[in-house]
Short mmCIF file of C-alpha atoms in Angstrom, two decimals:
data_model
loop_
_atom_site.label_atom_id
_atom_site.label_comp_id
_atom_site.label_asym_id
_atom_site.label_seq_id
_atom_site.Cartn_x
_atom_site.Cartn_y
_atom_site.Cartn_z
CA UNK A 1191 38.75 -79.58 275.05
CA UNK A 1192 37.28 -76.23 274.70
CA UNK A 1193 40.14 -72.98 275.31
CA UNK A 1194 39.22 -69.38 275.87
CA UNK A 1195 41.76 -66.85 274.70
CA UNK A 1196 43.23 -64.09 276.67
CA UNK A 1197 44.71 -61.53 274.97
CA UNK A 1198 45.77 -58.08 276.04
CA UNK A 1199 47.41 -55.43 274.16
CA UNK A 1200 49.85 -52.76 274.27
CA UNK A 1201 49.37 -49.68 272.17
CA UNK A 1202 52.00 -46.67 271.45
CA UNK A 1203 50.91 -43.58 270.39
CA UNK A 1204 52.65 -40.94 268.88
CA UNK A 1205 52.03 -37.38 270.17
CA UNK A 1206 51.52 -35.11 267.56
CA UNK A 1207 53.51 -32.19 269.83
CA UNK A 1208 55.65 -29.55 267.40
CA UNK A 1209 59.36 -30.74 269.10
CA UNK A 1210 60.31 -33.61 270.37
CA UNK A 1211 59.81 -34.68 273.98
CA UNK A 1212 63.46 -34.44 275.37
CA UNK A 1213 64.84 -31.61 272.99
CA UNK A 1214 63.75 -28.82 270.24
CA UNK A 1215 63.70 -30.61 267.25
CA UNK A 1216 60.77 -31.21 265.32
CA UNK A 1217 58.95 -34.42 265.46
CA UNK A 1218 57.49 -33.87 261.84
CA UNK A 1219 56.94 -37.05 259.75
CA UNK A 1220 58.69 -37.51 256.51
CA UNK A 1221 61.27 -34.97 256.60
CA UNK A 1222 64.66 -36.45 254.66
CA UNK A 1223 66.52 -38.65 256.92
CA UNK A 1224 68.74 -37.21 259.68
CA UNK A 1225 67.81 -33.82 259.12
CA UNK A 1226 65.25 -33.42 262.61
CA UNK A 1227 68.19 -34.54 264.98
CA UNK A 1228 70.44 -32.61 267.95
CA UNK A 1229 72.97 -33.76 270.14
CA UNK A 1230 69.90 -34.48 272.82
CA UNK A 1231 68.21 -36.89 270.90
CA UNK A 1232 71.04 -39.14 270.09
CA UNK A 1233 72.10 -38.34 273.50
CA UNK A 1234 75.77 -37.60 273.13
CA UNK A 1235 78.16 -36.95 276.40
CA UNK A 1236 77.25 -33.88 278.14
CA UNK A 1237 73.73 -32.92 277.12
CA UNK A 1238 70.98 -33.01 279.39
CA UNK A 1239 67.19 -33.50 278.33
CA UNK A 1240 64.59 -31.08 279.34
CA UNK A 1241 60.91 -32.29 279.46
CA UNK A 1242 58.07 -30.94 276.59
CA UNK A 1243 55.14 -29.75 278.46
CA UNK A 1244 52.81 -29.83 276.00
CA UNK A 1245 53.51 -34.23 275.69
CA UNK A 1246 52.92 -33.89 279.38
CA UNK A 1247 49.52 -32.52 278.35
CA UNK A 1248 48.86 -34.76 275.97
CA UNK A 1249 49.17 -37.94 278.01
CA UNK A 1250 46.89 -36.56 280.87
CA UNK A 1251 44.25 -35.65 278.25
CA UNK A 1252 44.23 -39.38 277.26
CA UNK A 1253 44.52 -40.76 280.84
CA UNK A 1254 41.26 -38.57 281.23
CA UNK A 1255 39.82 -39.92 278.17
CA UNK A 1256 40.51 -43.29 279.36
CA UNK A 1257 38.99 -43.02 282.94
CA UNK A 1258 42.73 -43.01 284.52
CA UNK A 1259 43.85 -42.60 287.91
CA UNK A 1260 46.44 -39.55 287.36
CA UNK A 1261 49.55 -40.02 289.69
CA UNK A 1262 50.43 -36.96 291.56
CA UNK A 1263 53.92 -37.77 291.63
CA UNK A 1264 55.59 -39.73 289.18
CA UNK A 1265 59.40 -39.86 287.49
CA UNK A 1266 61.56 -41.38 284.62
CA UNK A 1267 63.73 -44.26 283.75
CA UNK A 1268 66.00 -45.87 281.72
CA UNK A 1269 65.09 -48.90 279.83
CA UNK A 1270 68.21 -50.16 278.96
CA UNK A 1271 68.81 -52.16 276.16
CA UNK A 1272 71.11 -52.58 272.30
CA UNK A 1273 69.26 -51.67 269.21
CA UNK A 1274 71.00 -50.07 266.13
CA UNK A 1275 67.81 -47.66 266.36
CA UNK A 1276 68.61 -46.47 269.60
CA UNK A 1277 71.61 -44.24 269.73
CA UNK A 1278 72.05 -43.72 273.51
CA UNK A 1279 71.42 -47.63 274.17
CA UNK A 1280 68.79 -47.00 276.55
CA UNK A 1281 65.11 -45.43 276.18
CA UNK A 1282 64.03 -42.92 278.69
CA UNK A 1283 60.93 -44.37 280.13
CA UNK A 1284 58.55 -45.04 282.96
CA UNK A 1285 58.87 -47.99 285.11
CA UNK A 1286 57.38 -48.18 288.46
CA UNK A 1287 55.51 -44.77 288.78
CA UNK A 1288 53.53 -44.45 285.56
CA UNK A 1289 51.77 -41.05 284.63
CA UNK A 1290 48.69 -42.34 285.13
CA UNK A 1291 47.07 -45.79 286.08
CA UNK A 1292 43.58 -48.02 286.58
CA UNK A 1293 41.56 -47.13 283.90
CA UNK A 1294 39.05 -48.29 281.40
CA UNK A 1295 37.72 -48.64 277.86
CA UNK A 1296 34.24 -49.71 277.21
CA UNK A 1297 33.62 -51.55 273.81
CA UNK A 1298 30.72 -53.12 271.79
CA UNK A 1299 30.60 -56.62 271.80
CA UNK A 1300 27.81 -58.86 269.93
CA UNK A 1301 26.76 -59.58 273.89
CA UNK A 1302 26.73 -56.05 274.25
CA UNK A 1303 29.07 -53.52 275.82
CA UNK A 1304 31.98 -54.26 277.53
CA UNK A 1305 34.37 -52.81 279.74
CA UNK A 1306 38.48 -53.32 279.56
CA UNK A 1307 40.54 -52.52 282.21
CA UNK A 1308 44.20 -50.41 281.35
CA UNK A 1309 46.62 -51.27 283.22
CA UNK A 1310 48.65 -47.88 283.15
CA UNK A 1311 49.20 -45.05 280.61
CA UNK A 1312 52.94 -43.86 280.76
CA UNK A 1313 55.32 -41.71 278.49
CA UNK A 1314 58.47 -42.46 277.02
CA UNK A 1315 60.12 -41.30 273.79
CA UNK A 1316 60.18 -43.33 270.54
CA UNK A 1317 63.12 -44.94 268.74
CA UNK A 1318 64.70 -44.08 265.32
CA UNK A 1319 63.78 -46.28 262.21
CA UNK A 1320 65.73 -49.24 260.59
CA UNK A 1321 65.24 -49.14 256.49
CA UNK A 1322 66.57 -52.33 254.96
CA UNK A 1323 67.95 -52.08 251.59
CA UNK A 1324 68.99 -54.71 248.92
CA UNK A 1325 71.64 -54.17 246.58
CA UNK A 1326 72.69 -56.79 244.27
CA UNK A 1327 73.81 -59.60 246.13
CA UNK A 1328 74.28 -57.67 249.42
CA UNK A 1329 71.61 -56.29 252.39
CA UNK A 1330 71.95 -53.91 254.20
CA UNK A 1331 70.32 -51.88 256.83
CA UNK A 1332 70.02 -47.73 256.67
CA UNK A 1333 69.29 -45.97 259.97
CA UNK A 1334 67.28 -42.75 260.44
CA UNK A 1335 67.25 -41.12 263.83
CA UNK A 1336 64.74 -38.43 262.86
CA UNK A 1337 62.16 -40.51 264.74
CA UNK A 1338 64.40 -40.44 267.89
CA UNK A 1339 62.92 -38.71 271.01
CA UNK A 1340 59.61 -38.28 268.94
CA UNK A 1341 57.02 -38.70 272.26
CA UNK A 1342 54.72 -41.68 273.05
CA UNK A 1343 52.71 -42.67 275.21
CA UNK A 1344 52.32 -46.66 276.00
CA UNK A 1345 48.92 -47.83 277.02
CA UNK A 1346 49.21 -51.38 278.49
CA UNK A 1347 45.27 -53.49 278.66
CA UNK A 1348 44.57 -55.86 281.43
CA UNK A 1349 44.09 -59.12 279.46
CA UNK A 1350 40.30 -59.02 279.62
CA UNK A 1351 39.97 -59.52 275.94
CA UNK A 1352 38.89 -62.74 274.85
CA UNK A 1353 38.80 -62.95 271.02
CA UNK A 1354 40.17 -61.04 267.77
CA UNK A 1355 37.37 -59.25 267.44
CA UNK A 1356 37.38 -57.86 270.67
CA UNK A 1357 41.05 -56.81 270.81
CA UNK A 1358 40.40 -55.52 267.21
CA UNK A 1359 36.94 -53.16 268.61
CA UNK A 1360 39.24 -52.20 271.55
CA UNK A 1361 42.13 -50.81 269.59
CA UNK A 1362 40.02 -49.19 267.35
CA UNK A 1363 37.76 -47.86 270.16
CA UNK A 1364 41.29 -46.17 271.34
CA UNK A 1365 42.25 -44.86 268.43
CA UNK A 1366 38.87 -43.07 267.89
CA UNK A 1367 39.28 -41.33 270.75
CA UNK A 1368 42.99 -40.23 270.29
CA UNK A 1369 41.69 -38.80 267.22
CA UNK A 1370 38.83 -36.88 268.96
CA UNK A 1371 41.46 -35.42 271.63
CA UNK A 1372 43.95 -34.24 268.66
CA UNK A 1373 46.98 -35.32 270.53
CA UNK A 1374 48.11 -37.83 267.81
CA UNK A 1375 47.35 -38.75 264.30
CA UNK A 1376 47.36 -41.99 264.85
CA UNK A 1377 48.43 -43.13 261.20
CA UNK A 1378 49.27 -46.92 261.48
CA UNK A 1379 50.88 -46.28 258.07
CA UNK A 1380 53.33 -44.19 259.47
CA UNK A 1381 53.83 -45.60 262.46
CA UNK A 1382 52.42 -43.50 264.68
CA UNK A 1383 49.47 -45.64 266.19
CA UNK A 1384 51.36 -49.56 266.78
CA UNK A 1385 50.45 -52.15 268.31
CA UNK A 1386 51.71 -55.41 270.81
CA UNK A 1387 49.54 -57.83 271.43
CA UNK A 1388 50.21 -60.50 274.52
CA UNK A 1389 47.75 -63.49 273.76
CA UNK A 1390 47.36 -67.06 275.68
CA UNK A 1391 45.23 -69.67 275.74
CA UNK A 1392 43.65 -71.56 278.67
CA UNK A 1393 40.83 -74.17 279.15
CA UNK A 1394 37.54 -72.61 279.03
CA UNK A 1395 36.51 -72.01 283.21
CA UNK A 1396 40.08 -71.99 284.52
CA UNK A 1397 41.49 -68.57 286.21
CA UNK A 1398 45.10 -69.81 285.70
CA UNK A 1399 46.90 -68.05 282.44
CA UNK A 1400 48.66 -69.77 279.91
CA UNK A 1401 51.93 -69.00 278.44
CA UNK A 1402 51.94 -65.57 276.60
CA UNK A 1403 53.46 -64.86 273.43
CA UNK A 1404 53.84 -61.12 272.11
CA UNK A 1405 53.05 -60.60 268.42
CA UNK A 1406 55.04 -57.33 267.82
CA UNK A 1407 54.67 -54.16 265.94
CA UNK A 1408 51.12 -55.24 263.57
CA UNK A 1409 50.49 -51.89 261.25
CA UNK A 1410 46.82 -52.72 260.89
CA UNK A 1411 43.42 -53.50 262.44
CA UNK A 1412 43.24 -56.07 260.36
CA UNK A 1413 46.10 -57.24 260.46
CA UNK A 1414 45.56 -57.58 264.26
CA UNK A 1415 42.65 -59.66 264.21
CA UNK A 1416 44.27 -62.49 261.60
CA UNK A 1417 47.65 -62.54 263.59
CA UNK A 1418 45.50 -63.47 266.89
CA UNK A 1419 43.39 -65.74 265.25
CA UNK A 1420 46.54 -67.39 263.80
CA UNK A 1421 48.37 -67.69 267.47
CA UNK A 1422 45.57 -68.39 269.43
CA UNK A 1423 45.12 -71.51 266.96
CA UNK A 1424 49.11 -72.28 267.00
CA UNK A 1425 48.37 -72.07 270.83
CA UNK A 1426 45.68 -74.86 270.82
CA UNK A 1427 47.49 -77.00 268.11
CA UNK A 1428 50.46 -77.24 270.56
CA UNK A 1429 48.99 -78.08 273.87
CA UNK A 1430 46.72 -80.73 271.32
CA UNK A 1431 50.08 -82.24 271.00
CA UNK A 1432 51.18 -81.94 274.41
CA UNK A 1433 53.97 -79.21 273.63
CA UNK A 1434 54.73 -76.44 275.73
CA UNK A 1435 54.14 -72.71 274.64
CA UNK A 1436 57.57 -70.88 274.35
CA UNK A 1437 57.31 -67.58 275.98
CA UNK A 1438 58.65 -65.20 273.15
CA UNK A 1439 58.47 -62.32 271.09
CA UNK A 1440 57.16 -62.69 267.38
CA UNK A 1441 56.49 -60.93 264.46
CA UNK A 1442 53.55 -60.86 261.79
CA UNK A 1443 54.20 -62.18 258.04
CA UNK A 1444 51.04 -60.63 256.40
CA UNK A 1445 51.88 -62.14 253.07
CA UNK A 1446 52.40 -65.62 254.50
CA UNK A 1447 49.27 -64.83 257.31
CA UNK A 1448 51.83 -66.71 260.01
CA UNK A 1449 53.57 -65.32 263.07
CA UNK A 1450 57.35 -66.17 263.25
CA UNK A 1451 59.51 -66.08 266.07
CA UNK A 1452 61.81 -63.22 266.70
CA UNK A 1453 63.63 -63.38 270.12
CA UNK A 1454 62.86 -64.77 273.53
CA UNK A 1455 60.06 -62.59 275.76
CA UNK A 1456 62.16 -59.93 277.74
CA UNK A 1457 61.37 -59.19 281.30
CA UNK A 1458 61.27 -56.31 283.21
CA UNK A 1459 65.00 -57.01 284.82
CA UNK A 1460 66.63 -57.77 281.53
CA UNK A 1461 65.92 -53.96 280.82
CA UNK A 1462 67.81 -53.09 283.89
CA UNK A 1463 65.25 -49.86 284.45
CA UNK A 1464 67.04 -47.60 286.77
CA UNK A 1465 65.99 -43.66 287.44
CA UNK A 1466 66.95 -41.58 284.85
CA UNK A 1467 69.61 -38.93 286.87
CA UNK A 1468 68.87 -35.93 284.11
CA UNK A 1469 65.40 -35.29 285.04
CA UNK A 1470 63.50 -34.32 287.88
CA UNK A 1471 60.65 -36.70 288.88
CA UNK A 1472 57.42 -35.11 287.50
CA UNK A 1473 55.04 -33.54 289.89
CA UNK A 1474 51.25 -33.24 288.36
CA UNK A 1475 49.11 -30.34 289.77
CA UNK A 1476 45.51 -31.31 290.34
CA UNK A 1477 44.13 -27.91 289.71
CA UNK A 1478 46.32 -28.67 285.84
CA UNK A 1479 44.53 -31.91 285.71
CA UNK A 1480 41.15 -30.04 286.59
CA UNK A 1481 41.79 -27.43 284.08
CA UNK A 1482 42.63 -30.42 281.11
CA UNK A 1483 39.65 -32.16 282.12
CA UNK A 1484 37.23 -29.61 281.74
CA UNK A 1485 39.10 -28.50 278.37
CA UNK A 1486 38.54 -31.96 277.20
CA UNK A 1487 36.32 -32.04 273.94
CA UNK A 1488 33.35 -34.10 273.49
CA UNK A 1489 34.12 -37.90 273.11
CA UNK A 1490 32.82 -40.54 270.88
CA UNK A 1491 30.35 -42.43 272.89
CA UNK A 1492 29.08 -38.95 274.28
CA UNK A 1493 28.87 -37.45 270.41
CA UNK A 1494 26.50 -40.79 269.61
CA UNK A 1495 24.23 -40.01 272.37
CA UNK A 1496 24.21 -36.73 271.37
CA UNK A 1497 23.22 -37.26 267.54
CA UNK A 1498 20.92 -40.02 268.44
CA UNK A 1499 18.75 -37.85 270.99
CA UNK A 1500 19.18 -34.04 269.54
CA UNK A 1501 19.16 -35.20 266.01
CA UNK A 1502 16.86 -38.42 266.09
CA UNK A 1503 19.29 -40.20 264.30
CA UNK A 1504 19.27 -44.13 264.41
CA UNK A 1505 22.17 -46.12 266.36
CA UNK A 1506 24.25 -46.92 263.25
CA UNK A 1507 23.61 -43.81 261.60
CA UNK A 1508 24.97 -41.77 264.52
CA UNK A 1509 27.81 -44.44 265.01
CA UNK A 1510 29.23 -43.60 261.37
CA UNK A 1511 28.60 -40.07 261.53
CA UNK A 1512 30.68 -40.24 264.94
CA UNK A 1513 33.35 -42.46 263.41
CA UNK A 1514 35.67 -39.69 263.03
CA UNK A 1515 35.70 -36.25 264.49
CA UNK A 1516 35.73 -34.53 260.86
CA UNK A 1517 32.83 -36.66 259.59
CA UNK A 1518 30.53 -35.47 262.49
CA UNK A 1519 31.75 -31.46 262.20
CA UNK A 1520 30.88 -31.86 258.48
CA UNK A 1521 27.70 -32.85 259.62
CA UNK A 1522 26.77 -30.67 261.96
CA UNK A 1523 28.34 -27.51 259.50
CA UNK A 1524 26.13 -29.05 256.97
CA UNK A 1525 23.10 -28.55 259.22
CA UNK A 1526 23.33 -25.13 260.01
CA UNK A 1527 22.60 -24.14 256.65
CA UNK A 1528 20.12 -26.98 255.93
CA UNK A 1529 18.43 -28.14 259.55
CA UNK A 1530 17.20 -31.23 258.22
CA UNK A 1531 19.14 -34.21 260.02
CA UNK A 1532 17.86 -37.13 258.63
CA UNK A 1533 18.01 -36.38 254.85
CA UNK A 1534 21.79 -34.78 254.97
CA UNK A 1535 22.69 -38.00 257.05
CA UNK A 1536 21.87 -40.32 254.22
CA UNK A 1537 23.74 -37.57 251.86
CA UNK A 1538 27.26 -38.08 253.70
CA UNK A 1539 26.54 -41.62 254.42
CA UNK A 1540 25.79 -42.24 250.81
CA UNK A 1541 26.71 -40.33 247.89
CA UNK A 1542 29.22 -38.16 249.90
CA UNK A 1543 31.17 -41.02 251.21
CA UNK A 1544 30.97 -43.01 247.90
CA UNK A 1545 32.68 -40.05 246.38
CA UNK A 1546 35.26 -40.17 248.98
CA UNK A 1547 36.24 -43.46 248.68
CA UNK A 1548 36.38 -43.50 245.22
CA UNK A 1549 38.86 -40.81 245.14
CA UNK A 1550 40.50 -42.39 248.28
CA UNK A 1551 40.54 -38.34 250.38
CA UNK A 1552 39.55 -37.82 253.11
CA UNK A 1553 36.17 -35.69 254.30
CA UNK A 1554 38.23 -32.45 254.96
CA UNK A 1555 39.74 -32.58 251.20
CA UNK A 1556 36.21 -32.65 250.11
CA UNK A 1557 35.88 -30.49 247.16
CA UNK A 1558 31.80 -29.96 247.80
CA UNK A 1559 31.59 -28.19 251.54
CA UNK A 1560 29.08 -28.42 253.99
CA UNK A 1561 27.66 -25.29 252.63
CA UNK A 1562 26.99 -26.27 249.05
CA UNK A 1563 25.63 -29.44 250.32
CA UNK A 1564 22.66 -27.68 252.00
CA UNK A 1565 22.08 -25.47 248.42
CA UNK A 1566 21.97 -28.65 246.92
CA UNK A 1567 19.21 -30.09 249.20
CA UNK A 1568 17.70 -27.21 249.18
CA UNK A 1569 16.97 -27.64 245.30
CA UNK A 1570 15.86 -30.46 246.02
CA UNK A 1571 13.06 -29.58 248.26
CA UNK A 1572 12.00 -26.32 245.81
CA UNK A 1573 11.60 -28.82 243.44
CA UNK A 1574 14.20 -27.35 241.32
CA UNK A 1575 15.46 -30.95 240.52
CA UNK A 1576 14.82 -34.19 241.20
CA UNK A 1577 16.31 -36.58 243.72
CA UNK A 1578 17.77 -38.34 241.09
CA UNK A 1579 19.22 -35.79 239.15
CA UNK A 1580 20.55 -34.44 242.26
CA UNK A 1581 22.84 -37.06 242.42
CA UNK A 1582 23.71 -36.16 239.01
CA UNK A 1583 24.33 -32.82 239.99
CA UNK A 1584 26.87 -33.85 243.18
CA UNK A 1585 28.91 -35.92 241.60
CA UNK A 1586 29.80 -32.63 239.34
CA UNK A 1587 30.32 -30.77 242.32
CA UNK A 1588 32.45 -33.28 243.53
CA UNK A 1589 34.39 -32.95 240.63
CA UNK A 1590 34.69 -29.68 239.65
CA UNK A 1591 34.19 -27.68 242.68
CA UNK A 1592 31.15 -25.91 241.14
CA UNK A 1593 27.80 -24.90 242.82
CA UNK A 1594 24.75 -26.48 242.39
CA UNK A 1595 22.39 -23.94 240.82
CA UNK A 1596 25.57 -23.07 238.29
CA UNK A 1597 25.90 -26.96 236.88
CA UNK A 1598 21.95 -26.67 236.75
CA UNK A 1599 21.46 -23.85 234.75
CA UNK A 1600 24.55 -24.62 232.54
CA UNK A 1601 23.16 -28.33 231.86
CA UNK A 1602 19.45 -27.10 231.94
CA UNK A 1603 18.90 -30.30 234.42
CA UNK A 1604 15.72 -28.26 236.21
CA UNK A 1605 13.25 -30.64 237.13
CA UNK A 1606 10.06 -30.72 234.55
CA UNK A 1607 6.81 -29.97 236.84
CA UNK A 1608 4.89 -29.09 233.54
CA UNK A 1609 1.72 -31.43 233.46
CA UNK A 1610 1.00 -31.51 229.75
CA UNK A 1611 4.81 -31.81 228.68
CA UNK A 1612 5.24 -34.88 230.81
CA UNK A 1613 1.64 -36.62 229.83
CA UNK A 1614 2.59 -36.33 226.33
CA UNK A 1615 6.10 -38.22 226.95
CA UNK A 1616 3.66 -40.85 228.78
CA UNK A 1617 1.49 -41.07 226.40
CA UNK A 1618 4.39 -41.93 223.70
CA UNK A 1619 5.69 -44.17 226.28
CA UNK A 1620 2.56 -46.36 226.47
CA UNK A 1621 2.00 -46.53 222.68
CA UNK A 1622 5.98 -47.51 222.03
CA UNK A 1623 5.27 -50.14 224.78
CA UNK A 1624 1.94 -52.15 224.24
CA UNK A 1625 2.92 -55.93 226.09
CA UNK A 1626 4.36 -53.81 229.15
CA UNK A 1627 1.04 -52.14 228.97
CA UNK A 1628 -0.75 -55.58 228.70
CA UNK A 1629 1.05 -56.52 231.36
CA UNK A 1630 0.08 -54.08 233.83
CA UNK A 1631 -3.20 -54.49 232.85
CA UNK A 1632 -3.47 -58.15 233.64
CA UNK A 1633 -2.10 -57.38 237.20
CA UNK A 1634 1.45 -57.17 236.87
CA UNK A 1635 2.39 -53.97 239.28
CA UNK A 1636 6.15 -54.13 238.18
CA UNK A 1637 5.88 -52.77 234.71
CA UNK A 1638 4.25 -49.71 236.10
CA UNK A 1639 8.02 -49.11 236.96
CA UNK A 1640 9.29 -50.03 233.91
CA UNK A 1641 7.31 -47.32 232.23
CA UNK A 1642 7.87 -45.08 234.90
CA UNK A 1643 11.85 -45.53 234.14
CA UNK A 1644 11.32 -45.40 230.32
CA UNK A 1645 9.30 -41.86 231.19
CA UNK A 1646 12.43 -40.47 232.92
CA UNK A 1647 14.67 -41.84 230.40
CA UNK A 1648 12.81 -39.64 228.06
CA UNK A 1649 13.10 -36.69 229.83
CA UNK A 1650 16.88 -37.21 230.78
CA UNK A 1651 15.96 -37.61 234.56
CA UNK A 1652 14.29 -34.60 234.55
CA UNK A 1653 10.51 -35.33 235.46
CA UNK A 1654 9.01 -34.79 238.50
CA UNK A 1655 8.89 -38.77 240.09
CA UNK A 1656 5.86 -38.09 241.44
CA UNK A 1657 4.23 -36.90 238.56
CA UNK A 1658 5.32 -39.13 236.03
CA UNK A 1659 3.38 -41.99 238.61
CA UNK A 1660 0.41 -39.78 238.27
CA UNK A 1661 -0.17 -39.38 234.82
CA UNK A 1662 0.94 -42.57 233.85
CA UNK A 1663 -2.02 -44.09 236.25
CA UNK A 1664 -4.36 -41.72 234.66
CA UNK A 1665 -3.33 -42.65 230.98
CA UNK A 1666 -3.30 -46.26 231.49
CA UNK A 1667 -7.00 -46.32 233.35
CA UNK A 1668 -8.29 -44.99 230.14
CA UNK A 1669 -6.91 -47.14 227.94
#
């Protein structure tokens, strides 16, 4: 029998507000344990939360982003339930009146786009953190409420994905555009981007759903898309064998690339959601959500139309130059000191991003900026140095921080344009070099490059390309 998966996901986001949602402490990653907490957040007797505006702000800028319906009128709950990570024993939510609802994300598929429906977009504040420590014999677990009251938002898919890869392109696709907003860093490492994912299976045509599981808390894209692909064939296996799926939460073992069961699937009335009695339900002003939405900046899929029509750019050229919002502002910095898209599009494609990668920082700890990229390129067009040389010449820069025309002068790399310096490095070339020559001459093209490469090996790189082609055509005809 042939299944279809169904698969949709739940994603939390961190806001990346100053304070906390509820109270004034910071909401600062990595600070020493315990040290960002007030009687609000671990909600002791007798203190009241008061709402942060600015998370408010936040979650209508990515209801916006997301093509949500905002609510007008919406409130808070409690979510009650026992974790060692949650000191007050409940989690001020939203249950039945979300902030916003009815949206949709539109992703590339190898069929071509596709849109997912979200389900609603609400906020809620985030747990503290569990650290489990061995020692000796004994384990233990540590807990850190800095993380406590830190505020979320929860974006909840309709199950219209259908395979890892989709879920995978849609999460990404999210994340993108939380980065482009700035509301959240959205480091998986740190927690602060996580996701649920609520797969099935079915048979392929039928409208009925299966049995969900929920694989909890994955920490990576990747790690998404081989979880899913590991249920979704558990699924299968089972009903092969004519056993029932257990509704349930489970957990990801990246090492072992299984899921694992953790607890049985809550419902909605095991939390026991009731209103939360210290805040006021929330009442959204259109002319707020007006002013956010014409505030918002320019989003991904618009920036790729963008580069593709102002720029000429091809599709995947513009797609990786729009991958992240510093990537395409070092691009388009870049060009206003050296208007020439195409050629500083391969530069921060290629060499650029090699450099990057290998030094594992990212494009806004570049040591060479957009502004001593374009004097580079610009040498390159005076004919100052070669192409090749160039590339020399960057991966200096990228190390020391120097300008171009100071590592060229220092290292006398300027590109040799004299005619009779380079024929007479030809000429040695073709006398040091006789079968190559034979070659060429009985029709073999190819070792015109070899002695073309043992030319610029000769001249340390420094030959004009073009040149070097010349004379060496020229010297061989007369032979």
């Amino acid at each position: 029998m042939n299944y279809e998966a169904v698969i949709g996901l739940e994603i939390h986001v961190e806001l990346k507000t100053e304070s906390k949602i509820f109270c004034g402490c910071r909401a600062a990653f990595g600070a020493e344990p315990n040290t960002h907490v007030c009687p609000v957040c671990l909600g002791l007797p007798g203190t009241l939360p008061v709402l942060n505006r600015r998370a408010v702000e936040y979650a209508i800028m990515a209801a916006l982003a997301l093509n949500c319906e905002i609510t007008p009128y919406c409130k808070f709950d409690r979510k009650n339930y026992f974790y060692p990570d949650l000191p007050k024993n409940y989690q001020i939510s939203q249950f039945d009146l979300p902030l916003a609802r009815n949206g949709y994300l539109e992703i590339d598929t190898p069929s071509g786009p596709k849109r997912v429906g979200i389900v609603r977009l609400h906020l809620e504040e985030d747990a503290g953190k569990l650290v489990h420590v061995q020692y000796g014999d004994s384990s233990y677990a540590l807990v850190d409420y800095n993380r406590a009251g830190v505020p979320l938002i929860e974006i909840v898919s309709a199950p219209d994905l259908r395979s890892p890869e989709e879920a995978r392109a849609y999460a990404e696709k999210l994340r993108q555009i939380m980065l482009y907003l700035g509301i959240s860093d959205c480091k998986m490492e740190e927690g602060s981007l996580r996701v649920d994912a609520n797969v099935s299976v079915r048979p392929a045509g039928s409208d009925i759903l299966g049995v969900k599981t929920e694989i909890k808390n994955v920490n990576s894209f990747r790690s998404l898309a081989r979880a899913l692909t590991y249920e979704i064939e558990r699924h299968i296996a089972c009903l092969e064998r004519g056993e029932e799926i257990v509704q349930e939460t489970r957990a990801w073992d990246e090492e072992r690339g299984i899921t694992f069961s953790m607890r049985s699937k809550e419902e909605a009335h095991d939390y026991r959601y009731f209103p939360e009695p210290d805040l006021p339900p929330l009442v959204i002003d259109a002319e707020w959500v007006e002013s956010l939405r014409k505030a918002l900046p320019e989003l991904p899929d618009a920036k790729r139309r963008r580069f593709i029509e102002e720029y000429g750019l091809p599709e995947n050229a513009a797609t990786v130059l729009t991958a992240t919002p510093e990537v395409a502002d070092y691009f388009e910095e870049t060009l206003k000191f050296y208007p020439q898209p195409r050629q500083v599009a391969n530069w921060v494609m290629g060499e650029l991003a090699r450099c990057l990668n290998a030094a594992g920082i990212p494009i806004t700890a570049s040591p060479v900026k957009p502004q001593a990229l374009a004097q580079l390129l610009k040498l390159i067009d005076a004919g100052t140095i070669s192409g090749k040389i160039a590339k020399d010449v960057f991966e200096e820069m990228f190390a020391t921080g120097k300008d171009a025309e100071s590592i060229v002068k220092e290292k006398g790399l300027t590109q040799i344009t004299d005619e009779e310096v380079i024929r007479q490095v030809v000429r040695e070339v073709i006398a040091a070099n006789p079968k190559v020559v034979a070659d060429y001459k009985g029709g073999k093209e190819k070792a015109l490059s070899f002695l073309v490469g043992q030319v610029m090996k000769a001249t340390r790189g420094r030959a004009n390309p073009g040149l070097v082609n010349q004379l060496l055509k020229e010297e061989l005809s007369r032979e």
